[in-house]
Coordinates of C-alpha atoms in Angstrom, one line a residue:
Chain A
M1 CA 33.1 -43.0 11.5
T2 CA 29.5 -43.7 10.3
T3 CA 29.6 -47.3 11.5
T4 CA 30.3 -46.1 15.2
A5 CA 27.6 -43.6 15.2
A6 CA 24.3 -44.7 16.2
P7 CA 21.6 -43.9 13.6
P8 CA 19.7 -40.9 15.2
Q9 CA 16.4 -41.9 13.8
A10 CA 16.1 -45.1 15.6
P11 CA 15.4 -43.9 19.1
A12 CA 13.0 -41.1 17.8
A13 CA 10.8 -43.8 16.3
T14 CA 10.3 -45.6 19.6
E15 CA 10.0 -42.6 21.7
P16 CA 7.2 -40.2 21.5
P17 CA 7.9 -37.0 19.5
V18 CA 9.8 -34.2 21.8
H19 CA 7.9 -31.0 21.6
K20 CA 10.9 -28.8 22.4
P21 CA 12.0 -27.7 18.9
S22 CA 15.9 -27.9 18.0
L23 CA 17.9 -24.9 18.5
R24 CA 18.2 -24.6 14.7
K25 CA 14.5 -24.4 14.5
R26 CA 14.3 -21.9 17.2
L27 CA 16.7 -19.6 15.4
I28 CA 14.8 -19.5 12.2
P29 CA 12.6 -16.5 13.1
Y30 CA 15.8 -14.6 14.2
W31 CA 17.6 -15.4 10.7
L32 CA 14.4 -14.2 8.9
L33 CA 14.3 -10.8 10.9
L34 CA 18.1 -10.3 11.0
P35 CA 18.7 -8.4 7.7
G36 CA 15.5 -6.1 7.6
I37 CA 15.9 -5.3 11.3
L38 CA 19.5 -4.5 11.0
W39 CA 18.6 -2.2 8.2
L40 CA 16.1 -0.4 10.3
L41 CA 18.4 -0.2 13.2
V42 CA 21.3 1.1 11.2
F43 CA 19.2 3.6 8.9
F44 CA 16.3 4.5 11.0
V45 CA 17.4 4.2 14.8
L46 CA 21.0 5.2 14.5
P47 CA 20.2 8.5 12.4
M48 CA 17.7 9.3 15.3
V49 CA 20.6 9.0 17.8
Y50 CA 22.8 11.1 15.4
Q51 CA 20.2 13.7 15.1
A52 CA 19.6 13.8 18.9
S53 CA 23.4 14.5 19.3
T54 CA 23.3 17.3 16.5
S55 CA 20.4 18.9 18.2
V56 CA 22.6 19.6 21.5
Q57 CA 25.7 20.8 19.4
T58 CA 26.9 24.4 18.9
G59 CA 29.3 25.9 16.6
S60 CA 29.4 26.9 12.9
L61 CA 30.0 25.3 9.7
E62 CA 33.4 26.8 9.4
E63 CA 34.7 26.0 12.9
G64 CA 32.8 22.7 13.2
F65 CA 30.2 21.6 15.6
K66 CA 30.6 20.1 18.9
V67 CA 28.4 18.4 21.5
T68 CA 27.9 20.9 24.1
W69 CA 24.7 19.6 25.7
H70 CA 23.1 23.1 24.9
F71 CA 19.6 22.2 25.3
G72 CA 18.7 25.9 25.1
T73 CA 18.4 25.3 21.2
Y74 CA 15.2 23.7 21.7
W75 CA 13.8 26.4 23.6
D76 CA 15.0 29.1 21.1
A77 CA 13.8 27.1 18.2
F78 CA 10.4 26.7 19.7
T79 CA 9.8 30.2 20.6
E80 CA 11.2 31.5 17.4
Y81 CA 9.0 29.1 15.1
Y82 CA 5.8 28.4 17.3
P83 CA 3.6 30.1 14.6
Q84 CA 4.8 27.7 11.9
F85 CA 4.3 24.7 14.3
L86 CA 0.7 26.0 15.2
R87 CA 0.1 26.6 11.5
S88 CA 1.2 23.2 10.5
L89 CA -1.1 21.5 13.1
L90 CA -4.0 23.8 11.8
Y91 CA -3.4 23.1 8.2
A92 CA -2.9 19.4 8.7
G93 CA -6.0 19.1 11.1
T94 CA -8.1 21.0 8.5
A95 CA -6.9 18.8 5.6
T96 CA -7.5 15.7 7.6
A97 CA -11.1 16.8 8.4
L98 CA -11.7 17.6 5.0
C99 CA -10.3 14.3 3.8
L100 CA -12.6 12.4 6.1
L101 CA -15.7 14.5 5.0
L102 CA -14.9 14.0 1.4
G103 CA -13.5 10.5 1.3
Y104 CA -16.1 9.0 3.5
P105 CA -19.0 9.1 1.0
L106 CA -16.5 7.8 -1.9
A107 CA -15.4 4.9 0.3
Y108 CA -19.0 4.2 1.1
L109 CA -20.0 4.4 -2.6
I110 CA -17.2 1.8 -3.6
A111 CA -17.7 -0.5 -0.7
F112 CA -21.6 -0.7 -0.9
K113 CA -23.1 1.0 -4.0
A114 CA -20.5 0.6 -7.0
G115 CA -21.5 -3.1 -7.9
R116 CA -19.6 -3.7 -11.2
W117 CA -17.9 -0.4 -11.1
R118 CA -16.1 -1.2 -8.0
N119 CA -12.9 -2.2 -9.7
L120 CA -12.7 0.7 -11.9
L121 CA -13.2 3.2 -8.9
L122 CA -10.7 1.7 -6.8
V123 CA -8.2 2.0 -9.7
L124 CA -9.0 5.7 -10.0
V125 CA -8.4 6.0 -6.4
I126 CA -4.9 4.1 -6.6
A127 CA -3.7 5.5 -9.9
P128 CA -2.6 9.0 -8.5
F129 CA -0.2 7.0 -6.6
F130 CA 1.7 6.2 -9.8
T131 CA 1.7 9.8 -11.4
S132 CA 4.2 11.9 -9.7
F133 CA 2.4 13.9 -7.1
L134 CA 4.5 16.9 -7.6
I135 CA 3.3 17.1 -11.3
R136 CA -0.3 17.0 -9.9
T137 CA 0.3 19.6 -7.3
L138 CA 1.7 22.0 -9.9
A139 CA -1.5 21.3 -11.9
W140 CA -3.3 22.9 -8.9
K141 CA -1.5 26.2 -9.9
T142 CA -3.4 26.0 -13.3
I143 CA -6.7 25.2 -11.6
L144 CA -6.7 27.9 -9.0
A145 CA -5.0 30.6 -11.1
D146 CA -6.1 34.2 -10.6
G147 CA -9.0 34.9 -12.9
G148 CA -9.5 31.3 -13.8
P149 CA -12.8 29.5 -13.9
V150 CA -12.7 27.8 -10.6
V151 CA -11.8 31.1 -8.8
G152 CA -14.6 32.9 -11.0
V153 CA -17.4 30.3 -9.7
L154 CA -16.2 30.4 -6.1
N155 CA -16.3 34.4 -6.2
S156 CA -19.8 34.4 -7.8
I157 CA -21.4 32.0 -5.2
G158 CA -19.9 34.2 -2.4
F159 CA -17.7 31.3 -1.3
L160 CA -14.5 33.6 -1.3
D161 CA -16.3 36.2 0.8
V162 CA -16.8 33.6 3.6
T163 CA -13.2 32.4 3.3
S164 CA -11.7 35.9 3.3
W165 CA -13.7 36.7 6.4
L166 CA -12.1 33.5 7.9
G167 CA -8.8 34.6 6.8
M168 CA -8.1 31.8 4.6
T169 CA -8.2 34.0 1.3
E170 CA -7.3 37.3 0.2
G171 CA -9.7 39.2 -1.9
D172 CA -10.5 37.4 -5.0
R173 CA -7.1 35.4 -5.0
V174 CA -6.9 31.7 -4.0
L175 CA -3.4 30.9 -5.0
A176 CA -0.6 31.7 -2.6
T177 CA -3.3 31.7 0.4
P178 CA -4.0 29.2 3.3
L179 CA -6.9 27.8 1.4
A180 CA -4.7 26.8 -1.6
V181 CA -2.2 25.1 0.8
V182 CA -5.1 23.3 2.7
C183 CA -6.8 22.2 -0.9
G184 CA -3.4 20.7 -2.0
L185 CA -2.9 19.1 1.3
T186 CA -6.4 17.5 1.3
Y187 CA -5.9 16.5 -2.4
N188 CA -2.5 14.9 -1.8
F189 CA -3.5 12.8 1.1
L190 CA -7.1 11.7 0.1
P191 CA -6.1 8.2 -1.2
F192 CA -4.5 7.6 2.4
M193 CA -7.9 8.4 3.8
I194 CA -10.2 6.4 1.4
L195 CA -8.1 3.3 1.2
P196 CA -8.2 2.3 4.9
L197 CA -11.9 3.6 5.1
Y198 CA -12.8 1.4 2.2
S199 CA -11.2 -1.7 3.5
S200 CA -12.9 -1.4 6.9
L201 CA -16.4 -0.6 5.3
E202 CA -15.9 -3.5 2.9
R203 CA -15.7 -6.1 5.8
I204 CA -19.1 -4.8 7.3
D205 CA -21.6 -7.6 6.9
T206 CA -24.5 -6.0 5.0
R207 CA -27.1 -8.0 6.8
L208 CA -26.5 -5.9 9.8
H209 CA -27.9 -2.9 7.8
E210 CA -30.8 -5.3 6.9
A211 CA -31.3 -6.2 10.4
A212 CA -31.3 -2.5 11.6
G213 CA -33.8 -1.5 8.8
D214 CA -35.9 -4.5 10.0
L215 CA -36.1 -3.0 13.4
Y216 CA -37.3 0.2 11.8
A217 CA -34.0 2.2 12.0
R218 CA -34.2 5.1 9.4
P219 CA -31.1 5.1 7.1
A220 CA -29.5 8.0 8.9
T221 CA -30.0 6.1 12.1
V222 CA -28.5 2.8 10.5
F223 CA -25.4 4.8 9.6
R224 CA -25.0 6.5 12.9
K225 CA -25.5 3.5 15.1
V226 CA -24.2 0.7 12.8
T227 CA -22.0 1.6 9.9
F228 CA -20.0 4.4 11.5
P229 CA -19.1 2.7 14.6
L230 CA -18.0 -0.5 12.8
S231 CA -15.9 1.6 10.4
M232 CA -14.0 3.2 13.3
P233 CA -10.7 1.3 12.7
G234 CA -10.7 2.7 9.2
V235 CA -11.5 6.3 10.4
V236 CA -8.6 5.9 13.0
S237 CA -6.1 4.7 10.6
G238 CA -7.1 7.0 7.7
T239 CA -6.9 10.2 9.8
L240 CA -3.4 9.0 11.3
L241 CA -2.1 8.3 7.7
T242 CA -3.5 11.7 6.6
F243 CA -2.5 13.9 9.6
I244 CA 1.0 12.7 10.4
P245 CA 2.5 13.1 6.9
A246 CA 0.6 16.4 6.3
S247 CA 1.8 18.0 9.4
G248 CA 5.5 17.6 8.0
D249 CA 4.7 18.4 4.5
Y250 CA 6.4 21.4 3.0
V251 CA 5.7 20.8 -0.8
N252 CA 2.0 22.3 -0.9
A253 CA 3.2 25.3 1.1
E254 CA 6.0 25.8 -1.1
L255 CA 4.3 25.3 -4.4
L256 CA 0.8 26.6 -3.7
G257 CA 1.4 29.1 -0.8
S258 CA 3.4 32.1 0.1
T259 CA 5.8 33.1 2.7
D260 CA 2.8 33.8 5.0
T261 CA 1.8 30.2 4.6
R262 CA 5.1 28.5 5.6
M263 CA 4.8 25.3 7.6
I264 CA 7.2 23.8 10.1
G265 CA 8.4 21.5 7.1
N266 CA 9.5 24.6 5.1
V267 CA 11.5 25.9 8.1
I268 CA 13.3 22.4 8.8
Q269 CA 14.0 22.1 5.0
S270 CA 15.5 25.6 4.7
Q271 CA 17.5 25.2 8.0
Y272 CA 18.9 22.0 6.9
L273 CA 19.6 22.6 3.2
R274 CA 20.1 26.3 2.9
I275 CA 20.9 28.1 6.2
L276 CA 23.0 25.0 7.3
D277 CA 22.2 25.7 11.0
Y278 CA 22.1 21.8 11.7
P279 CA 21.4 22.0 15.6
T280 CA 18.3 24.2 15.2
A281 CA 17.2 22.1 12.3
A282 CA 17.7 18.9 14.4
A283 CA 15.8 20.6 17.4
L284 CA 13.0 21.5 15.2
S285 CA 12.4 18.1 13.7
F286 CA 12.6 16.5 17.2
I287 CA 9.9 18.8 18.5
L288 CA 7.8 18.1 15.6
M289 CA 8.2 14.3 16.0
A290 CA 7.3 14.7 19.9
I291 CA 4.2 16.7 19.2
V292 CA 3.1 14.2 16.5
L293 CA 3.9 11.1 18.7
I294 CA 2.1 12.7 21.7
M295 CA -1.1 13.7 19.8
V296 CA -1.1 10.2 18.0
T297 CA -0.7 8.5 21.3
I298 CA -3.5 10.5 23.0
Y299 CA -5.9 10.0 20.0
I300 CA -5.4 6.3 19.6
R301 CA -6.1 5.8 23.4
R302 CA -9.3 7.9 23.2
A303 CA -10.2 6.2 19.9
G304 CA -9.9 2.8 21.8
T305 CA -8.4 0.8 18.8
E306 CA -5.2 -0.9 19.9
D307 CA -5.2 -3.3 16.9
L308 CA -4.0 -0.8 14.3
V309 CA -1.0 -2.6 13.1
Chain B
M1 CA -37.5 11.2 -10.5
R2 CA -41.0 12.7 -9.6
N3 CA -39.8 14.2 -6.5
P4 CA -36.4 15.8 -7.0
V5 CA -35.8 16.3 -3.3
T6 CA -36.5 12.7 -2.5
W7 CA -34.2 11.6 -5.3
L8 CA -31.4 13.9 -4.2
R9 CA -31.6 12.5 -0.7
R10 CA -31.6 9.1 -1.9
N11 CA -28.4 9.5 -4.1
L12 CA -26.8 11.9 -1.8
V13 CA -23.9 9.4 -1.2
V14 CA -23.5 8.6 -5.0
I15 CA -23.3 12.4 -5.8
A16 CA -20.8 13.0 -3.0
G17 CA -18.6 10.0 -3.8
L18 CA -18.6 11.0 -7.5
G19 CA -17.8 14.6 -6.5
T20 CA -14.8 13.6 -4.5
L21 CA -13.7 11.4 -7.4
A22 CA -13.9 14.3 -9.8
Y23 CA -11.8 16.3 -7.2
M24 CA -9.2 13.5 -7.4
I25 CA -9.2 13.2 -11.2
L26 CA -9.3 17.0 -12.1
P27 CA -5.6 17.5 -11.7
N28 CA -4.7 14.5 -13.8
V29 CA -7.1 15.8 -16.5
V30 CA -5.3 19.2 -16.4
V31 CA -2.0 17.4 -16.7
T32 CA -3.3 15.6 -19.8
V33 CA -4.8 18.6 -21.5
F34 CA -1.7 20.7 -20.8
S35 CA 0.5 18.2 -22.3
F36 CA -0.9 19.2 -25.7
N37 CA -0.1 23.0 -25.0
N38 CA 2.3 25.2 -26.7
P39 CA 3.2 27.6 -23.9
T40 CA 4.9 30.8 -24.4
G41 CA 7.5 31.6 -22.0
R42 CA 9.1 29.4 -19.4
F43 CA 6.0 27.9 -17.5
N44 CA 3.1 25.9 -18.6
Y45 CA 0.5 27.2 -16.3
A46 CA -1.9 28.9 -18.9
W47 CA -3.3 27.5 -22.1
Q48 CA -2.1 29.0 -25.4
E49 CA -2.7 26.6 -28.4
F50 CA -2.9 22.9 -29.3
S51 CA 0.3 21.3 -30.2
L52 CA 1.8 17.8 -30.5
D53 CA 5.4 18.9 -30.2
A54 CA 6.1 17.5 -26.7
W55 CA 4.4 14.1 -27.4
K56 CA 6.7 13.8 -30.7
D57 CA 9.8 14.5 -28.7
P58 CA 9.3 13.6 -24.9
C59 CA 13.0 13.4 -24.2
G60 CA 13.5 16.8 -25.8
V61 CA 14.5 18.5 -22.6
A62 CA 17.8 18.3 -21.1
D63 CA 18.3 15.8 -18.3
M64 CA 14.6 14.9 -17.9
C65 CA 14.7 11.6 -19.3
G66 CA 18.1 10.8 -17.5
S67 CA 16.5 11.6 -14.1
L68 CA 13.4 9.4 -15.2
S69 CA 15.6 6.4 -15.8
L70 CA 17.4 7.1 -12.5
S71 CA 14.3 7.2 -10.6
L72 CA 13.1 3.9 -12.3
Q73 CA 16.5 2.2 -11.5
I74 CA 16.2 3.5 -7.8
A75 CA 12.4 2.2 -7.5
L76 CA 13.3 -1.2 -9.0
W77 CA 16.2 -1.8 -6.6
S78 CA 14.7 -0.6 -3.6
T79 CA 11.4 -2.6 -4.3
L80 CA 13.5 -5.9 -4.8
V81 CA 15.5 -5.5 -1.6
A82 CA 12.6 -4.1 0.5
T83 CA 10.2 -6.8 -0.7
A84 CA 12.8 -9.4 0.2
L85 CA 13.6 -8.1 3.6
G86 CA 10.0 -7.3 4.4
T87 CA 8.5 -10.7 3.3
A88 CA 11.0 -12.2 5.5
I89 CA 10.1 -10.1 8.7
A90 CA 6.4 -10.6 8.0
F91 CA 6.7 -14.4 8.0
A92 CA 8.9 -14.3 11.1
L93 CA 6.2 -12.1 12.7
V94 CA 3.2 -14.0 11.9
R95 CA 4.5 -17.6 12.0
Y96 CA 6.7 -17.6 15.0
R97 CA 6.6 -16.9 18.6
F98 CA 9.8 -15.4 19.9
R99 CA 11.3 -13.0 22.3
A100 CA 11.3 -9.3 21.3
R101 CA 8.2 -9.9 19.1
G102 CA 6.6 -6.6 20.6
A103 CA 9.8 -4.6 20.0
V104 CA 10.1 -5.6 16.3
N105 CA 6.5 -4.8 15.9
S106 CA 6.9 -1.3 17.2
L107 CA 10.2 -0.9 15.4
I108 CA 8.3 -1.7 12.1
F109 CA 5.5 0.6 13.0
L110 CA 7.4 3.7 13.8
P111 CA 8.6 4.6 10.3
M112 CA 5.0 4.7 9.2
A113 CA 4.1 6.8 12.3
M114 CA 6.5 9.6 11.8
P115 CA 6.5 12.7 9.5
E116 CA 8.7 11.8 6.6
I117 CA 10.7 15.0 7.1
V118 CA 12.0 13.9 10.4
M119 CA 13.3 10.6 8.9
A120 CA 14.8 12.6 6.0
A121 CA 16.6 15.0 8.3
S122 CA 17.9 12.3 10.7
L123 CA 19.2 10.4 7.8
L124 CA 21.0 13.4 6.5
A125 CA 22.4 13.9 10.0
L126 CA 23.8 10.3 9.9
F127 CA 25.5 10.8 6.5
L128 CA 26.9 14.2 7.4
N129 CA 28.3 13.0 10.8
M130 CA 29.9 9.8 8.9
G131 CA 31.2 12.0 6.0
I132 CA 29.3 9.8 3.5
Q133 CA 29.1 11.3 0.0
L134 CA 25.3 11.9 -0.8
G135 CA 24.1 10.5 -4.2
F136 CA 22.6 7.2 -5.7
W137 CA 23.5 5.0 -2.9
T138 CA 22.3 7.3 0.1
I139 CA 19.0 7.6 -1.9
L140 CA 18.6 3.8 -2.3
I141 CA 19.4 3.2 1.3
A142 CA 16.7 5.6 2.5
H143 CA 14.1 4.2 0.0
I144 CA 14.6 0.8 1.1
M145 CA 14.3 1.8 4.6
F146 CA 10.9 3.6 4.3
C147 CA 9.5 1.0 1.9
L148 CA 10.4 -1.8 4.3
S149 CA 7.4 -1.1 6.8
F150 CA 4.8 -1.0 4.0
V151 CA 5.9 -4.3 2.6
V152 CA 5.8 -5.8 6.0
A153 CA 2.1 -4.4 6.7
A154 CA 1.0 -5.8 3.3
V155 CA 2.5 -9.2 3.5
K156 CA 1.5 -9.6 7.2
A157 CA -2.1 -8.8 6.4
R158 CA -2.1 -11.5 3.8
V159 CA -0.3 -14.2 5.7
L160 CA -2.4 -13.7 8.8
S161 CA -5.6 -14.6 6.6
M162 CA -3.9 -17.8 5.4
D163 CA -5.3 -21.2 6.4
P164 CA -2.3 -23.0 8.2
R165 CA -4.2 -26.4 7.6
L166 CA -3.2 -25.9 3.7
E167 CA 0.4 -26.2 4.5
E168 CA -0.2 -29.2 7.0
A169 CA -2.0 -30.8 4.3
A170 CA 1.2 -30.5 2.0
R171 CA 3.3 -32.0 4.6
D172 CA 0.9 -34.9 5.2
L173 CA 1.5 -35.6 1.3
Y174 CA 5.1 -35.9 2.0
A175 CA 6.2 -32.4 0.6
G176 CA 9.4 -31.4 2.1
P177 CA 9.8 -27.9 3.9
V178 CA 11.1 -26.4 0.8
Q179 CA 8.6 -27.8 -1.7
T180 CA 5.7 -26.8 0.9
F181 CA 7.1 -23.2 0.7
V182 CA 7.7 -22.9 -2.8
R183 CA 4.4 -24.8 -4.0
V184 CA 1.8 -23.9 -1.3
T185 CA 2.9 -21.0 0.9
L186 CA 4.5 -18.6 -1.7
P187 CA 1.7 -18.8 -4.2
I188 CA -1.0 -18.1 -1.3
A189 CA 1.2 -15.3 -0.1
A190 CA 1.9 -13.9 -3.7
P191 CA -0.9 -11.2 -3.7
G192 CA 0.2 -9.7 -0.5
I193 CA 3.8 -9.7 -1.6
A194 CA 2.8 -8.2 -5.0
A195 CA 0.9 -5.6 -3.3
G196 CA 3.8 -4.8 -1.0
A197 CA 6.1 -4.6 -4.0
L198 CA 3.8 -2.4 -6.0
L199 CA 3.4 0.0 -3.1
S200 CA 7.0 0.2 -2.5
F201 CA 7.7 0.9 -6.1
A202 CA 5.1 3.6 -6.2
L203 CA 6.3 5.2 -3.0
S204 CA 10.1 5.0 -4.1
F205 CA 9.3 6.3 -7.6
D206 CA 7.2 9.3 -6.3
D207 CA 9.3 10.1 -3.2
F208 CA 10.4 13.8 -2.8
I209 CA 10.8 14.8 0.8
I210 CA 13.5 12.1 1.8
T211 CA 15.2 12.3 -1.6
N212 CA 15.5 16.1 -1.5
F213 CA 17.2 15.6 1.9
N214 CA 19.6 12.9 0.9
S215 CA 20.3 13.1 -2.9
G216 CA 23.2 15.6 -2.9
N217 CA 23.7 16.7 -6.6
T218 CA 21.9 13.6 -8.0
V219 CA 18.5 14.4 -9.7
T220 CA 15.6 11.9 -9.6
F221 CA 12.6 12.7 -11.5
P222 CA 10.5 14.3 -8.7
M223 CA 13.7 16.4 -8.0
F224 CA 13.7 17.5 -11.5
V225 CA 10.1 18.4 -11.6
W226 CA 10.7 20.3 -8.1
G227 CA 13.6 22.2 -9.9
S228 CA 11.6 22.9 -12.9
A229 CA 8.8 24.5 -10.7
Q230 CA 11.4 27.3 -10.0
R231 CA 13.1 27.5 -13.4
G232 CA 10.3 26.8 -15.8
T233 CA 8.2 23.8 -16.4
P234 CA 8.8 22.0 -19.9
V235 CA 5.5 20.5 -21.4
Q236 CA 7.2 17.2 -21.5
I237 CA 6.6 16.9 -17.8
N238 CA 3.1 16.8 -18.5
V239 CA 3.6 14.1 -21.2
I240 CA 5.5 11.8 -18.6
G241 CA 2.6 12.5 -16.0
T242 CA 0.0 11.6 -18.5
A243 CA 1.8 8.4 -19.7
M244 CA 2.5 7.3 -16.3
F245 CA -1.2 7.7 -15.3
V246 CA -2.3 5.8 -18.4
I247 CA 0.3 2.9 -17.7
A248 CA -0.8 2.7 -14.3
V249 CA -4.6 2.4 -15.0
L250 CA -3.8 -0.4 -17.6
V251 CA -1.4 -2.2 -15.4
V252 CA -3.8 -2.4 -12.4
L253 CA -6.7 -3.1 -14.7
A254 CA -4.8 -6.0 -16.3
G255 CA -3.8 -7.2 -13.0
Q256 CA -7.4 -7.5 -11.7
M257 CA -8.5 -9.0 -14.9
V258 CA -6.0 -11.8 -14.4
G259 CA -7.0 -12.1 -10.7
N260 CA -10.9 -12.2 -11.8
R261 CA -10.1 -15.0 -14.2
R262 CA -8.2 -17.1 -11.6
K263 CA -11.0 -16.7 -9.3
K264 CA -13.7 -17.8 -11.9
A265 CA -11.2 -20.8 -12.8
Q266 CA -11.2 -22.0 -9.2
P267 CA -13.9 -24.5 -8.3
K268 CA -15.9 -23.6 -5.3

C-alpha cells in the first residue's frame, strides 16, 4: 500500500502553501466548544423551555399539570404580586446606587492612592467571597440589633428620624425594616461593584490627570471631565453586576426583613418550594427575567457601551 | 494639618474609601468575635461571655462538618469541570473565526445577565418534568452550569491580551503544536485560568439560591447555615466563617507573593 501511494509532502514542497485550512483544522473550534456549549444548551436553555411550558400549564399537584396554554397565569401573577416586583426594583435600585456611591471612593483609592497597600486592600475586597455570605449576612442581625450601639448612634444623630419619615425604618428599630434589607443588599453586592470599577480605573493613564492639571483644571473638574467618563465601562458593568442579582435576591429580605419587606424572590421561592404552585412560580420568574432584560438592554443602549463582554 | 478643612478635602477619597472598607470588614469582625462567645439559648446574636469551647470542638454540631465536606467536594468537582470546559470555549472564541461565534458569545453572556433565581427555578422545572431525583448530582450539574460563564470571561480576558508572536516564535523554533501549547500557550494563559478556577470555586462553595432550589434533601454548608438561621445558630458556624476568612486571606496573599517574585525574577 505504501509503495503505491505518492508521498503527500512532495507536491506541497513545490507548490505555494494553500491558505484554505484543512477540514480537520476548521473543525477544531467546534470540538473545543462542543462539551461546554452542550452543557449550557441542556442545563440552561432547555430548562428555560421547560419553565416556559410550566408557566402555561394548569392543574394541581394531585391531578397533575397539563399544558393548556393558559396565559392568564401571567396576568394573575403580575396583578397579585406587583407590589413585590416594585419593591424588588426599588430595593435593588437603591442598593445599586449606594454601592456605586460607597464603592467608587474605595476603587479610586486602590487604583490611584494605595501604593504598596494596593494588594492588601484588594485582598480585603476579595476575601469576603470566600467566607460564606450567609454567615456574614447573619452577622448583620447582631450589628443592627435593637438597642445595639449602631442603632443607638444612628438614633442620636437623628438619622433614624429621617429614615422613619422616608418610611425606611419604624421608630428606633432598624432590623426587620426596609433599611436593614437595603443595607444587607448593599453589603452583599459591594465587591461586584468595586472590582469592575477598579479594573477600569486602573487602566487610566495617570498622565491624563497631569495633563488636565497642567491645563488648570481643578481636581473636581479633572474627575468630572476625565476620570469619571473614562471609568464608564466599569460603572456600567458594576451597576449591572449589582442590580441584576440584587433584584432576584431573597436571602437579605428573609434574614434581615419582615413580611412587609418581601421581595419577588421570596414569592418565587415560596411558590416553588412551599406552596408548590408551579405555573404561577414559573410565570413570576419569567416576568422578572423579562423586566430585568428589558431594563438592562435600555441601560446598555443609553450608556453606549457595547464592549461589555 | 494646619487647616483641618483643607486637610479633610484633600483626603476625602482616602477617608471615604477606608469607610467603605470598614463597612465591608465589620461583619467579618463580628463573626470572629462571636466565635469566642458562649451564648445562652439557641441563637448566637447577643454577646454573653468569652469561651474557647467552639474552637476546641469545631465539629461538635451534628451534620455541620458533613455539610462542609459535601460543599468542598461539590466546589472541587464543579471547578475542575467548569474550568476545563470554560477554558476550551475561551480559546475557541479568541483564537478562531467561525460561524455562530456571535450566538455562542451571547449564550455565554446570558447566565451572567440573569437573576440567579430565574436559572434556579428553570432548572428545577427541568428536573421535576424529567422526574430526576434531586441531590448531589443535580447540585453539581447546576454549579458547573453557572460557573462556566465566569471561567470563560476570566480566561478570555487573559488570552485576548496574549501576544500571538510568542507562539509563532515557538513554532519557528520547531516546537510542534502540542509542545507549543504546553510550554508556551498554557503558562501564559495560566493566571487567567487560575483566576477562573478560583472564582468558580468560591461561587460554587458559597452558592445558596440555586442550591436551595435543586438540592432536595441534600444539605450543603450554605444550606446548613440557612437552616440554622431558623432553628438556632451554633457558635461553630462562626468558627468555620472565621477560619475561611483567614485561609482565604493567606492563600491570596501567598499567591500574590509568588506572582511578585516571578515578576521580579523576569528580566525586563
